[in-house]
Amino acid sequence: MKIATILGTRPEIIKMAPIIDEISIRDINQIVLHTGQHYDKEMSDNFFRDLEIPTPDYNIHVGSGTHGNQTGLMMKGIEEILIDEKPDIVLVQGDTNAVLAGALVASKLHIAIGHVEAGLRSFDMTMPEEVNRRVADVTSTMYFIPTEQSAINLLAEGFSRKDMFITGNTVVDACFRHLEIAKKRGFEDDSLNDLDIENMENILTLTMHRAENVDVKERVTNIIGAIKELDEMNIIFPIHPRTKNTLENFGLFDELNNLPHVHIVKPIGYLDFLLLTSKSTLILTDSGGLQEEAITLDIPALTLRYNTERPETVTAGGNILVGSDKEAIIDNARKILYDKEFADRMKNAQNPYGKGNSAKSTVDAIEKYYSKGLLDIKAPEEVMGSFTRKMASIHEDIIVSDFEKNENALIRMVFDGQKMCFPSDNLNLNGMMITYDKY
Ligand code: UD1
Ligand code: UDP
């Protein structure tokens, strides 16, 4: 079997690293293809070093550009490589333009696609990420889904649960493994050592890069207004290149950089960043990965967004959506700093993203599909089977897998009277309402 992994940005390198590792310890061929969307050493090469994964086999060097330009160049480059390499499955991760390009190209070449971190939805189609992840889900063969809540999003859109694998998120694998290494090593980044982070207290770590925040002057101004007022905190701000460009263009960079309690540094390596996160009193961010890491490391998070495709972090109590509302940012940050009970409740939120064995579950599922021939993408040869869609209320003890076997059916949805439930094989359907396809 040959697996091709496509990645192109910082979070994809971090979240695919555990899977690349897992594939390499099994007897499986793999190629890794970098789109070159992120190209600065601080956004790309340093992560291969910190995560101890080999340099990619290919780099398409697409660089920066408009969405159409970047995605088009990626598609061209990815197609040439996939035609040549003929992998059995292509893995894409998350919601970047690499996911869109990789999924479109592979599906047209009839190559199976595994979408890692599938099923997330912000329900905001103005976000490029929402478009990318939805397209990837439509074309995918296997879905590696972090939580039941994301699986339910896919069920509601009509995808078959047979291809869904609730694996947790590989960010937990990466986090647990590398935090230990980071703790033994200590801070290495010169700018962090100059600040003596090791002995610093009341750290607020800030990251932001979302187009809907940093490209909109009013929103950035509100966020910076809050940062200015929070001068009882040490604000460490590893700045994303996009954000540096826009702050400079808006004429806001110098003022922020001159505030004594704000420390703007270049994007930092993964080990240093994990260590910084773990020492922080709170995280202020619009990053997807950081919302997950914060709850994994028991650090309260305030998210600079009005929606999140990670609602589990909010319902668990570890994350609060503050948008770009200056007062909400200041009030919640101060509550975390001064109200111990409030902060402890956030810290004690249960991590919904699994126990750190997500990469193993993902590669196990791929091997199983491969051995059963389920990665062969063919047009159906038999005369199309017919099925009818039905609904029923169940009043007996019967588990999902038995119901499906007895009825030659596939359960689509399950309602327990209050909410949708994921139809895992062992779920007892007694007292529930179901919809199913009968073949
Ligand atoms: C991309 C992803 C986003 C992800 C983020 C992770 C898409 C649509 N967006 O956003 O989902 O959360 O990566 O960080 O795929 N730049 C540099 N050096 C680099 C890379 C970028 O200077 O190595 C600058 C360029 O000016 C570029 C800008 O940052 O125009 C934005 O980069 P781009 O890759 O287009 O989007 P991100 O904001 O990084
Ligand atoms: N990160 C890092 N150094 C930094 C900032 C972030 O290593 O200076 C890591 C962080 O640990 C997380 C990931 O980058 O795993 C998040 O990437 P980003 O916020 O760029 O993308 P998103 O997750 O929003 O797609």
Coordinates of N, CA and C and ligand atoms in Angstrom, one line a residue, residues 9-11 14-15 38 42-43 47 95-96 171 207 209-210 238-240 266-271 273-274 277 285-290 292-293 310, ligand 2:
T9 N 0.7 24.0 5.3 CA 0.8 25.1 6.2 C 1.2 24.6 7.6
R10 N 1.6 25.5 8.5 CA 2.0 25.1 9.8 C 1.1 24.1 10.5
P11 N -0.2 24.4 10.7 CA -1.0 23.4 11.4 C -1.1 22.0 10.8
I14 N 2.0 20.1 11.8 CA 1.9 19.6 13.2 C 0.9 18.5 13.3
K15 N -0.3 18.6 12.7 CA -1.3 17.6 12.9 C -1.1 16.3 12.0
H38 N 3.0 27.7 3.0 CA 3.8 28.3 4.0 C 5.3 28.0 3.6
E42 N 10.2 29.9 9.7 CA 9.4 29.9 11.0 C 8.1 29.3 10.8
M43 N 7.6 29.2 9.6 CA 6.2 28.7 9.3 C 6.2 27.2 8.8
F47 N 9.3 23.2 11.7 CA 8.3 22.2 12.3 C 8.7 20.8 11.9
D95 N -8.6 22.2 6.7 CA -9.5 23.1 5.9 C -8.7 24.1 5.1
T96 N -7.4 23.9 4.8 CA -6.7 24.9 4.1 C -6.9 24.7 2.6
V171 N -3.9 16.4 17.1 CA -3.2 17.5 17.8 C -2.9 17.0 19.2
T207 N -2.4 34.8 19.7 CA -2.1 34.6 18.3 C -3.4 34.9 17.5
H209 N -4.6 35.3 13.1 CA -4.3 35.4 11.7 C -5.5 35.3 10.8
R210 N -6.7 35.0 11.3 CA -7.9 34.8 10.5 C -8.2 36.1 9.6
P238 N 3.4 35.9 19.4 CA 4.2 35.4 18.2 C 3.4 35.7 17.0
I239 N 3.9 36.6 16.1 CA 3.0 37.2 15.1 C 3.1 36.4 13.8
H240 N 1.9 36.1 13.3 CA 1.8 35.4 12.0 C 2.2 36.4 10.9
K266 N 8.7 36.8 16.6 CA 8.4 36.0 15.3 C 7.7 34.8 15.6
P267 N 7.0 34.1 14.7 CA 6.4 32.8 15.0 C 7.5 31.9 15.6
I268 N 7.1 31.2 16.6 CA 8.1 30.4 17.3 C 7.9 28.9 17.0
G269 N 9.0 28.1 17.2 CA 9.0 26.7 16.9 C 7.9 26.0 17.8
Y270 N 7.6 24.7 17.4 CA 6.5 24.0 18.1 C 6.9 23.7 19.5
L271 N 8.1 23.3 19.8 CA 8.4 22.9 21.2 C 8.4 24.1 22.1
F273 N 6.7 26.8 21.5 CA 5.3 27.3 21.6 C 4.4 26.4 22.6
L274 N 4.7 25.1 22.6 CA 3.9 24.3 23.5 C 4.3 24.6 25.0
T277 N 2.6 27.9 25.8 CA 1.2 27.7 26.1 C 1.0 27.1 27.5
T285 N -6.9 33.9 21.2 CA -6.6 33.4 19.8 C -7.7 33.4 18.9
D286 N -7.4 33.3 17.6 CA -8.4 33.0 16.6 C -8.0 31.7 15.9
S287 N -7.0 31.0 16.4 CA -6.5 29.8 15.8 C -7.4 28.6 16.1
G288 N -7.5 27.7 15.1 CA -8.3 26.5 15.3 C -7.5 25.6 16.2
G289 N -6.2 25.3 15.8 CA -5.4 24.4 16.5 C -5.2 24.8 18.0
L290 N -5.1 26.0 18.2 CA -4.8 26.5 19.6 C -6.0 26.3 20.5
E292 N -7.9 23.8 20.4 CA -7.8 22.4 20.8 C -6.6 22.2 21.8
E293 N -5.5 22.8 21.5 CA -4.3 22.6 22.4 C -4.6 23.2 23.8
R310 N -15.3 24.4 16.5 CA -14.8 23.5 17.6 C -15.8 23.8 18.8
Ligands
UDP2 N1 2.1 27.5 16.7 C1 3.5 27.4 16.8 N2 4.2 28.6 16.9 C2 3.5 29.8 16.9 C3 2.1 29.9 16.8 C4 1.4 28.7 16.7 O1 4.1 26.4 16.8 O2 4.2 30.9 17.0 C5 1.3 26.2 16.5 C6 0.3 25.9 17.6 O3 0.9 25.1 18.6 C7 -0.8 25.2 16.8 C8 -0.6 25.6 15.4 O4 0.6 26.3 15.3 O5 -0.6 23.8 16.8 C9 -1.8 26.5 15.0 O6 -1.5 27.1 13.7 P1 -2.3 28.3 13.2 O7 -2.8 29.1 14.3 O8 -1.4 29.0 12.2 O9 -3.4 27.6 12.3 P2 -4.9 27.1 12.6 O10 -4.8 26.0 13.6 O11 -5.7 28.2 12.9 O12 -5.3 26.6 11.2

